[in-house]
Amino acid sequence: MAPTLVGTWLARKFAGGVARYGHGIAMSDWLTIPVRAAAGGLLVLAFAVLSEAVKPKRFAGLFSAAPAVAIAGLVVTLATGPSSDAKDGALGMLTGAAGMTAYAVVVVSLLKRQSADAASAVAMLAWFAVAAALTVPLLL
């Protein structure tokens, strides 16, 4: 992908700390921050509109800010860096999601027998254990 006229101007404008990647795009590290903010904001807005359409409202949280910001982060990473960075980010998100699922399963079962503090502390250990167990093989 060839850099655009605006992209070339922006690269010259923000020449300090310009990162060059294999696909020919040069973008300042300082420029990626507002791009990520704009992309995240637009996706949060889109997910908010989607969550308003969902019935029952209990499921609206599934479409809240976290997925939108994650997708925006991956899009900007793909646009400004090598695809391996986006792959690493996506794998990290997937292992975190698996850990969060383990947390939810453990905390629901423990809340029937223990206080909320104890249940959440033990469930947090389950989250870390599952996320670590999935992440360590990916790092090797």
CSV table of N, CA and C in Angstrom, one decimal:
chain,number,residue,atom,x,y,z
A,1,MET,N,0.9,-1.2,0.0
A,1,MET,CA,0.0,0.0,0.0
A,1,MET,C,0.9,1.2,0.0
A,2,ALA,N,0.7,2.1,-0.9
A,2,ALA,CA,1.5,3.3,-1.1
A,2,ALA,C,1.0,4.4,-0.1
A,3,PRO,N,1.9,5.2,0.5
A,3,PRO,CA,1.5,6.2,1.4
A,3,PRO,C,0.7,7.3,0.6
A,4,THR,N,-0.3,7.8,1.2
A,4,THR,CA,-1.1,8.9,0.6
A,4,THR,C,-0.4,10.2,0.7
A,5,LEU,N,-1.0,11.2,0.0
A,5,LEU,CA,-0.4,12.6,0.1
A,5,LEU,C,-0.5,13.1,1.5
A,6,VAL,N,-1.7,12.9,2.1
A,6,VAL,CA,-1.9,13.3,3.5
A,6,VAL,C,-1.0,12.6,4.5
A,7,GLY,N,-0.9,11.3,4.3
A,7,GLY,CA,0.0,10.4,5.1
A,7,GLY,C,1.5,10.9,5.0
A,8,THR,N,1.9,11.2,3.7
A,8,THR,CA,3.3,11.7,3.5
A,8,THR,C,3.5,13.0,4.3
A,9,TRP,N,2.5,13.9,4.1
A,9,TRP,CA,2.6,15.2,4.8
A,9,TRP,C,2.7,15.0,6.3
A,10,LEU,N,1.8,14.2,6.9
A,10,LEU,CA,1.8,13.9,8.3
A,10,LEU,C,3.1,13.3,8.7
A,11,ALA,N,3.7,12.4,7.9
A,11,ALA,CA,4.9,11.8,8.3
A,11,ALA,C,6.0,12.8,8.4
A,12,ARG,N,6.0,13.8,7.4
A,12,ARG,CA,7.0,14.9,7.5
A,12,ARG,C,6.8,15.8,8.7
A,13,LYS,N,5.5,16.1,8.9
A,13,LYS,CA,5.2,17.0,10.0
A,13,LYS,C,5.6,16.4,11.4
A,14,PHE,N,5.4,15.1,11.5
A,14,PHE,CA,5.8,14.5,12.8
A,14,PHE,C,7.0,13.6,12.6
A,15,ALA,N,8.0,14.1,12.0
A,15,ALA,CA,9.2,13.3,11.6
A,15,ALA,C,9.9,12.7,12.8
A,16,GLY,N,9.9,13.4,14.0
A,16,GLY,CA,10.5,12.8,15.2
A,16,GLY,C,9.7,11.6,15.6
A,17,GLY,N,10.4,10.4,15.7
A,17,GLY,CA,9.8,9.2,16.2
A,17,GLY,C,8.9,8.6,15.1
A,18,VAL,N,9.3,8.8,13.8
A,18,VAL,CA,8.5,8.1,12.8
A,18,VAL,C,8.9,6.7,12.7
A,19,ALA,N,7.9,5.8,12.7
A,19,ALA,CA,8.1,4.4,12.5
A,19,ALA,C,7.8,4.0,11.1
A,20,ARG,N,8.8,3.3,10.5
A,20,ARG,CA,8.6,2.8,9.1
A,20,ARG,C,8.4,1.3,9.2
A,21,TYR,N,7.4,0.8,8.5
A,21,TYR,CA,7.1,-0.6,8.5
A,21,TYR,C,7.2,-1.2,7.1
A,22,GLY,N,7.2,-2.5,7.0
A,22,GLY,CA,7.5,-3.1,5.7
A,22,GLY,C,6.5,-2.8,4.6
A,23,HIS,N,5.4,-2.3,4.9
A,23,HIS,CA,4.4,-2.0,3.8
A,23,HIS,C,4.5,-0.6,3.3
A,24,GLY,N,5.5,0.2,3.7
A,24,GLY,CA,5.7,1.5,3.1
A,24,GLY,C,5.0,2.6,3.8
A,25,ILE,N,4.3,2.4,4.9
A,25,ILE,CA,3.6,3.5,5.6
A,25,ILE,C,4.4,4.0,6.7
A,26,ALA,N,4.6,5.3,6.8
A,26,ALA,CA,5.3,5.9,7.8
A,26,ALA,C,4.3,6.8,8.7
A,27,MET,N,4.3,6.5,10.0
A,27,MET,CA,3.4,7.2,10.8
A,27,MET,C,4.1,7.5,12.2
A,28,SER,N,3.9,8.7,12.7
A,28,SER,CA,4.5,9.1,13.9
A,28,SER,C,3.8,8.3,15.1
A,29,ASP,N,4.6,8.0,16.1
A,29,ASP,CA,4.0,7.4,17.3
A,29,ASP,C,2.9,8.3,17.9
A,30,TRP,N,3.2,9.6,17.8
A,30,TRP,CA,2.3,10.6,18.4
A,30,TRP,C,1.0,10.7,17.6
A,31,LEU,N,1.1,10.4,16.3
A,31,LEU,CA,-0.1,10.4,15.4
A,31,LEU,C,-1.0,9.2,15.7
A,32,THR,N,-0.5,8.1,16.1
A,32,THR,CA,-1.3,6.9,16.3
A,32,THR,C,-2.2,7.1,17.5
A,33,ILE,N,-1.9,7.9,18.4
A,33,ILE,CA,-2.7,8.1,19.6
A,33,ILE,C,-4.1,8.7,19.2
A,34,PRO,N,-4.1,9.8,18.5
A,34,PRO,CA,-5.4,10.4,18.1
A,34,PRO,C,-6.2,9.4,17.1
A,35,VAL,N,-5.4,8.7,16.3
A,35,VAL,CA,-6.1,7.8,15.4
A,35,VAL,C,-6.8,6.7,16.2
A,36,ARG,N,-6.1,6.1,17.2
A,36,ARG,CA,-6.7,5.1,18.0
A,36,ARG,C,-7.9,5.6,18.8
A,37,ALA,N,-7.8,6.9,19.3
A,37,ALA,CA,-8.9,7.5,20.0
A,37,ALA,C,-10.1,7.6,19.1
A,38,ALA,N,-9.9,8.1,17.9
A,38,ALA,CA,-11.0,8.3,16.9
A,38,ALA,C,-11.6,7.0,16.5
A,39,ALA,N,-10.8,6.0,16.2
A,39,ALA,CA,-11.3,4.7,15.8
A,39,ALA,C,-12.1,4.1,17.0
A,40,GLY,N,-11.5,4.1,18.2
A,40,GLY,CA,-12.2,3.6,19.3
A,40,GLY,C,-13.5,4.3,19.6
A,41,GLY,N,-13.5,5.6,19.5
A,41,GLY,CA,-14.7,6.4,19.8
A,41,GLY,C,-15.8,6.0,18.8
A,42,LEU,N,-15.5,5.9,17.5
A,42,LEU,CA,-16.5,5.5,16.5
A,42,LEU,C,-17.0,4.1,16.7
A,43,LEU,N,-16.1,3.2,17.1
A,43,LEU,CA,-16.6,1.9,17.3
A,43,LEU,C,-17.4,1.8,18.6
A,44,VAL,N,-17.1,2.5,19.6
A,44,VAL,CA,-17.9,2.5,20.9
A,44,VAL,C,-19.3,3.1,20.5
A,45,LEU,N,-19.3,4.1,19.7
A,45,LEU,CA,-20.6,4.6,19.3
A,45,LEU,C,-21.4,3.6,18.5
A,46,ALA,N,-20.8,2.9,17.6
A,46,ALA,CA,-21.5,1.9,16.9
A,46,ALA,C,-22.0,0.7,17.8
A,47,PHE,N,-21.1,0.3,18.7
A,47,PHE,CA,-21.6,-0.7,19.6
A,47,PHE,C,-22.7,-0.3,20.6
A,48,ALA,N,-22.6,1.0,20.9
A,48,ALA,CA,-23.7,1.6,21.8
A,48,ALA,C,-25.0,1.5,21.1
A,49,VAL,N,-25.0,1.9,19.8
A,49,VAL,CA,-26.3,1.9,19.0
A,49,VAL,C,-26.8,0.4,18.9
A,50,LEU,N,-25.8,-0.5,18.7
A,50,LEU,CA,-26.2,-1.9,18.6
A,50,LEU,C,-26.8,-2.4,20.0
A,51,SER,N,-26.2,-2.0,21.1
A,51,SER,CA,-26.7,-2.4,22.4
A,51,SER,C,-28.1,-1.9,22.7
A,52,GLU,N,-28.4,-0.7,22.1
A,52,GLU,CA,-29.8,-0.1,22.3
A,52,GLU,C,-30.8,-1.0,21.6
A,53,ALA,N,-30.4,-1.7,20.5
A,53,ALA,CA,-31.3,-2.5,19.8
A,53,ALA,C,-31.5,-3.9,20.4
A,54,VAL,N,-30.6,-4.3,21.3
A,54,VAL,CA,-30.7,-5.6,21.9
A,54,VAL,C,-31.7,-5.7,23.0
A,55,LYS,N,-32.5,-6.8,23.0
A,55,LYS,CA,-33.4,-7.1,24.0
A,55,LYS,C,-33.1,-8.4,24.6
A,56,PRO,N,-33.0,-8.7,25.8
A,56,PRO,CA,-33.2,-7.8,26.9
A,56,PRO,C,-31.9,-7.0,27.1
A,57,LYS,N,-32.0,-5.9,27.9
A,57,LYS,CA,-31.0,-5.0,28.1
A,57,LYS,C,-29.8,-5.6,28.9
A,58,ARG,N,-30.0,-6.8,29.5
A,58,ARG,CA,-28.9,-7.4,30.2
A,58,ARG,C,-27.7,-7.7,29.3
A,59,PHE,N,-28.0,-8.0,28.0
A,59,PHE,CA,-27.0,-8.3,27.0
A,59,PHE,C,-26.3,-7.1,26.4
A,60,ALA,N,-26.8,-5.9,26.8
A,60,ALA,CA,-26.1,-4.7,26.2
A,60,ALA,C,-24.7,-4.6,26.6
A,61,GLY,N,-24.3,-5.1,27.8
A,61,GLY,CA,-22.9,-5.1,28.2
A,61,GLY,C,-22.0,-5.8,27.3
A,62,LEU,N,-22.5,-6.9,26.6
A,62,LEU,CA,-21.7,-7.6,25.7
A,62,LEU,C,-21.2,-6.7,24.5
A,63,PHE,N,-21.9,-5.7,24.3
A,63,PHE,CA,-21.5,-4.8,23.1
A,63,PHE,C,-21.0,-3.5,23.6
A,64,SER,N,-20.5,-3.4,24.8
A,64,SER,CA,-20.0,-2.2,25.4
A,64,SER,C,-18.6,-1.8,24.9
A,65,ALA,N,-17.9,-1.0,25.6
A,65,ALA,CA,-16.7,-0.4,25.1
A,65,ALA,C,-15.5,-1.4,24.9
A,66,ALA,N,-15.4,-2.4,25.7
A,66,ALA,CA,-14.2,-3.2,25.6
A,66,ALA,C,-14.0,-3.9,24.2
A,67,PRO,N,-15.1,-4.5,23.6
A,67,PRO,CA,-14.9,-5.0,22.3
A,67,PRO,C,-14.6,-4.0,21.2
A,68,ALA,N,-15.2,-2.8,21.4
A,68,ALA,CA,-15.0,-1.8,20.4
A,68,ALA,C,-13.6,-1.3,20.4
A,69,VAL,N,-13.1,-1.0,21.6
A,69,VAL,CA,-11.7,-0.5,21.8
A,69,VAL,C,-10.7,-1.6,21.3
A,70,ALA,N,-11.0,-2.8,21.6
A,70,ALA,CA,-10.1,-3.9,21.2
A,70,ALA,C,-10.0,-4.0,19.7
A,71,ILE,N,-11.1,-3.9,19.0
A,71,ILE,CA,-11.2,-3.9,17.5
A,71,ILE,C,-10.5,-2.7,17.0
A,72,ALA,N,-10.7,-1.6,17.6
A,72,ALA,CA,-10.1,-0.3,17.1
A,72,ALA,C,-8.6,-0.4,17.3
A,73,GLY,N,-8.1,-1.0,18.4
A,73,GLY,CA,-6.7,-1.1,18.6
A,73,GLY,C,-6.1,-2.0,17.6
A,74,LEU,N,-6.8,-3.1,17.2
A,74,LEU,CA,-6.2,-4.0,16.2
A,74,LEU,C,-6.2,-3.4,14.8
A,75,VAL,N,-7.2,-2.6,14.5
A,75,VAL,CA,-7.3,-2.0,13.2
A,75,VAL,C,-6.1,-1.0,13.1
A,76,VAL,N,-5.9,-0.2,14.1
A,76,VAL,CA,-4.8,0.8,14.0
A,76,VAL,C,-3.5,0.1,14.0
A,77,THR,N,-3.3,-1.0,14.8
A,77,THR,CA,-2.1,-1.7,14.8
A,77,THR,C,-1.8,-2.3,13.4
A,78,LEU,N,-2.8,-2.8,12.7
A,78,LEU,CA,-2.7,-3.3,11.4
A,78,LEU,C,-2.3,-2.2,10.4
A,79,ALA,N,-2.9,-1.0,10.6
A,79,ALA,CA,-2.6,0.1,9.7
A,79,ALA,C,-1.3,0.7,9.9
A,80,THR,N,-0.7,0.6,11.1
A,80,THR,CA,0.5,1.3,11.4
A,80,THR,C,1.7,0.4,11.7
A,81,GLY,N,1.5,-0.9,11.8
A,81,GLY,CA,2.6,-1.8,12.1
A,81,GLY,C,2.5,-3.1,11.4
A,82,PRO,N,3.5,-4.0,11.7
A,82,PRO,CA,3.5,-5.3,11.1
A,82,PRO,C,2.3,-6.1,11.6
A,83,SER,N,1.9,-7.0,10.8
A,83,SER,CA,0.7,-7.9,11.1
A,83,SER,C,1.0,-8.8,12.3
A,84,SER,N,2.3,-9.1,12.5
A,84,SER,CA,2.7,-9.9,13.7
A,84,SER,C,2.3,-9.2,15.0
A,85,ASP,N,2.4,-7.9,15.0
A,85,ASP,CA,1.9,-7.2,16.3
A,85,ASP,C,0.4,-7.3,16.5
A,86,ALA,N,-0.3,-7.2,15.4
A,86,ALA,CA,-1.8,-7.4,15.5
A,86,ALA,C,-2.1,-8.9,15.9
A,87,LYS,N,-1.4,-9.8,15.4
A,87,LYS,CA,-1.6,-11.2,15.7
A,87,LYS,C,-1.3,-11.4,17.2
A,88,ASP,N,-0.2,-10.9,17.7
A,88,ASP,CA,0.1,-11.0,19.1
A,88,ASP,C,-1.0,-10.4,20.0
A,89,GLY,N,-1.5,-9.2,19.6
A,89,GLY,CA,-2.5,-8.5,20.3
A,89,GLY,C,-3.8,-9.4,20.4
A,90,ALA,N,-4.2,-9.9,19.2
A,90,ALA,CA,-5.4,-10.7,19.1
A,90,ALA,C,-5.2,-12.0,20.0
A,91,LEU,N,-4.1,-12.6,20.0
A,91,LEU,CA,-3.9,-13.8,20.8
A,91,LEU,C,-4.0,-13.5,22.3
A,92,GLY,N,-3.4,-12.3,22.7
A,92,GLY,CA,-3.5,-11.9,24.1
A,92,GLY,C,-4.9,-11.6,24.5
A,93,MET,N,-5.7,-11.0,23.6
A,93,MET,CA,-7.1,-10.8,23.9
A,93,MET,C,-7.9,-12.1,24.0
A,94,LEU,N,-7.6,-13.1,23.2
A,94,LEU,CA,-8.3,-14.4,23.3
A,94,LEU,C,-7.9,-15.1,24.6
A,95,THR,N,-6.6,-15.1,25.0
A,95,THR,CA,-6.3,-15.7,26.3
A,95,THR,C,-6.9,-15.0,27.4
A,96,GLY,N,-7.0,-13.7,27.4
A,96,GLY,CA,-7.6,-12.9,28.4
A,96,GLY,C,-9.1,-13.2,28.5
A,97,ALA,N,-9.8,-13.4,27.4
A,97,ALA,CA,-11.2,-13.8,27.3
A,97,ALA,C,-11.4,-15.2,27.9
A,98,ALA,N,-10.5,-16.1,27.6
A,98,ALA,CA,-10.6,-17.4,28.2
A,98,ALA,C,-10.5,-17.4,29.7
A,99,GLY,N,-9.5,-16.6,30.2
A,99,GLY,CA,-9.4,-16.4,31.6
A,99,GLY,C,-10.6,-15.8,32.2
A,100,MET,N,-11.2,-14.8,31.6
A,100,MET,CA,-12.4,-14.1,32.1
A,100,MET,C,-13.6,-15.1,32.2
A,101,THR,N,-13.7,-16.0,31.2
A,101,THR,CA,-14.7,-17.0,31.2
A,101,THR,C,-14.5,-18.0,32.4
A,102,ALA,N,-13.2,-18.3,32.6
A,102,ALA,CA,-12.9,-19.2,33.8
A,102,ALA,C,-13.3,-18.5,35.1
A,103,TYR,N,-13.0,-17.2,35.2
A,103,TYR,CA,-13.4,-16.4,36.3
A,103,TYR,C,-14.9,-16.4,36.6
A,104,ALA,N,-15.7,-16.2,35.5
A,104,ALA,CA,-17.1,-16.2,35.6
A,104,ALA,C,-17.7,-17.5,36.1
A,105,VAL,N,-17.1,-18.6,35.6
A,105,VAL,CA,-17.6,-19.9,36.0
A,105,VAL,C,-17.3,-20.2,37.4
A,106,VAL,N,-16.0,-19.9,37.8
A,106,VAL,CA,-15.6,-20.1,39.2
A,106,VAL,C,-16.4,-19.2,40.2
A,107,VAL,N,-16.5,-17.9,39.9
A,107,VAL,CA,-17.1,-17.0,40.9
A,107,VAL,C,-18.6,-17.4,41.1
A,108,VAL,N,-19.3,-17.8,40.0
A,108,VAL,CA,-20.7,-18.1,40.2
A,108,VAL,C,-20.9,-19.3,41.1
A,109,SER,N,-20.0,-20.3,40.9
A,109,SER,CA,-20.1,-21.5,41.7
A,109,SER,C,-19.7,-21.3,43.1
A,110,LEU,N,-18.7,-20.4,43.4
A,110,LEU,CA,-18.3,-20.1,44.7
A,110,LEU,C,-19.2,-19.2,45.5
A,111,LEU,N,-19.9,-18.3,44.8
A,111,LEU,CA,-20.8,-17.3,45.5
A,111,LEU,C,-21.9,-18.0,46.3
A,112,LYS,N,-22.2,-19.3,45.9
A,112,LYS,CA,-23.2,-20.0,46.6
A,112,LYS,C,-22.8,-20.4,48.0
A,113,ARG,N,-21.4,-20.5,48.2
A,113,ARG,CA,-20.9,-21.1,49.4
A,113,ARG,C,-20.0,-20.1,50.2
A,114,GLN,N,-19.5,-19.1,49.6
A,114,GLN,CA,-18.5,-18.2,50.2
A,114,GLN,C,-19.0,-16.7,50.1
A,115,SER,N,-18.3,-15.9,50.8
A,115,SER,CA,-18.6,-14.4,50.7
A,115,SER,C,-18.1,-13.9,49.3
A,116,ALA,N,-18.6,-12.8,48.9
A,116,ALA,CA,-18.2,-12.2,47.6
A,116,ALA,C,-16.7,-11.9,47.5
A,117,ASP,N,-16.1,-11.5,48.6
A,117,ASP,CA,-14.6,-11.2,48.6
A,117,ASP,C,-13.8,-12.4,48.4
A,118,ALA,N,-14.1,-13.5,49.1
A,118,ALA,CA,-13.4,-14.7,49.0
A,118,ALA,C,-13.6,-15.3,47.6
A,119,ALA,N,-14.9,-15.3,47.2
A,119,ALA,CA,-15.2,-15.9,45.9
A,119,ALA,C,-14.4,-15.2,44.7
A,120,SER,N,-14.4,-13.9,44.8
A,120,SER,CA,-13.8,-13.1,43.7
A,120,SER,C,-12.3,-13.3,43.8
A,121,ALA,N,-11.7,-13.4,45.0
A,121,ALA,CA,-10.2,-13.6,45.1
A,121,ALA,C,-9.8,-14.9,44.5
A,122,VAL,N,-10.6,-16.0,44.8
A,122,VAL,CA,-10.3,-17.3,44.3
A,122,VAL,C,-10.5,-17.4,42.8
A,123,ALA,N,-11.6,-16.7,42.3
A,123,ALA,CA,-11.9,-16.7,40.9
A,123,ALA,C,-10.8,-15.9,40.1
A,124,MET,N,-10.3,-14.9,40.7
A,124,MET,CA,-9.2,-14.1,40.1
A,124,MET,C,-8.0,-15.0,39.9
A,125,LEU,N,-7.7,-15.9,40.8
A,125,LEU,CA,-6.6,-16.8,40.7
A,125,LEU,C,-6.9,-17.8,39.5
A,126,ALA,N,-8.1,-18.2,39.3
A,126,ALA,CA,-8.5,-19.0,38.2
A,126,ALA,C,-8.3,-18.3,36.9
A,127,TRP,N,-8.6,-17.0,36.9
A,127,TRP,CA,-8.4,-16.2,35.7
A,127,TRP,C,-6.9,-16.1,35.3
A,128,PHE,N,-6.1,-15.8,36.3
A,128,PHE,CA,-4.7,-15.8,36.0
A,128,PHE,C,-4.1,-17.1,35.6
A,129,ALA,N,-4.6,-18.2,36.2
A,129,ALA,CA,-4.0,-19.5,35.9
A,129,ALA,C,-4.4,-19.9,34.4
A,130,VAL,N,-5.6,-19.7,34.1
A,130,VAL,CA,-6.1,-20.1,32.7
A,130,VAL,C,-5.4,-19.2,31.7
A,131,ALA,N,-5.3,-17.9,31.9
A,131,ALA,CA,-4.6,-17.0,31.0
A,131,ALA,C,-3.2,-17.3,30.8
A,132,ALA,N,-2.5,-17.6,32.0
A,132,ALA,CA,-1.1,-17.9,31.9
A,132,ALA,C,-0.9,-19.3,31.2
A,133,ALA,N,-1.7,-20.3,31.5
A,133,ALA,CA,-1.6,-21.6,30.9
A,133,ALA,C,-1.7,-21.5,29.4
A,134,LEU,N,-2.5,-20.6,28.9
A,134,LEU,CA,-2.7,-20.4,27.4
A,134,LEU,C,-1.6,-19.5,26.8
A,135,THR,N,-1.1,-18.6,27.6
A,135,THR,CA,-0.2,-17.6,27.1
A,135,THR,C,1.2,-18.2,27.0
A,136,VAL,N,1.7,-18.9,28.0
A,136,VAL,CA,3.0,-19.4,28.0
A,136,VAL,C,3.4,-20.2,26.7
A,137,PRO,N,2.5,-21.2,26.3
A,137,PRO,CA,2.9,-21.9,25.0
A,137,PRO,C,3.0,-20.9,23.8
A,138,LEU,N,2.2,-19.9,23.8
A,138,LEU,CA,2.2,-18.9,22.7
A,138,LEU,C,3.5,-18.1,22.7
A,139,LEU,N,4.1,-17.9,23.8
A,139,LEU,CA,5.4,-17.2,23.9
A,139,LEU,C,6.6,-18.0,23.5
A,140,LEU,N,6.5,-19.3,23.5
A,140,LEU,CA,7.6,-20.1,23.2
A,140,LEU,C,7.7,-20.4,21.7
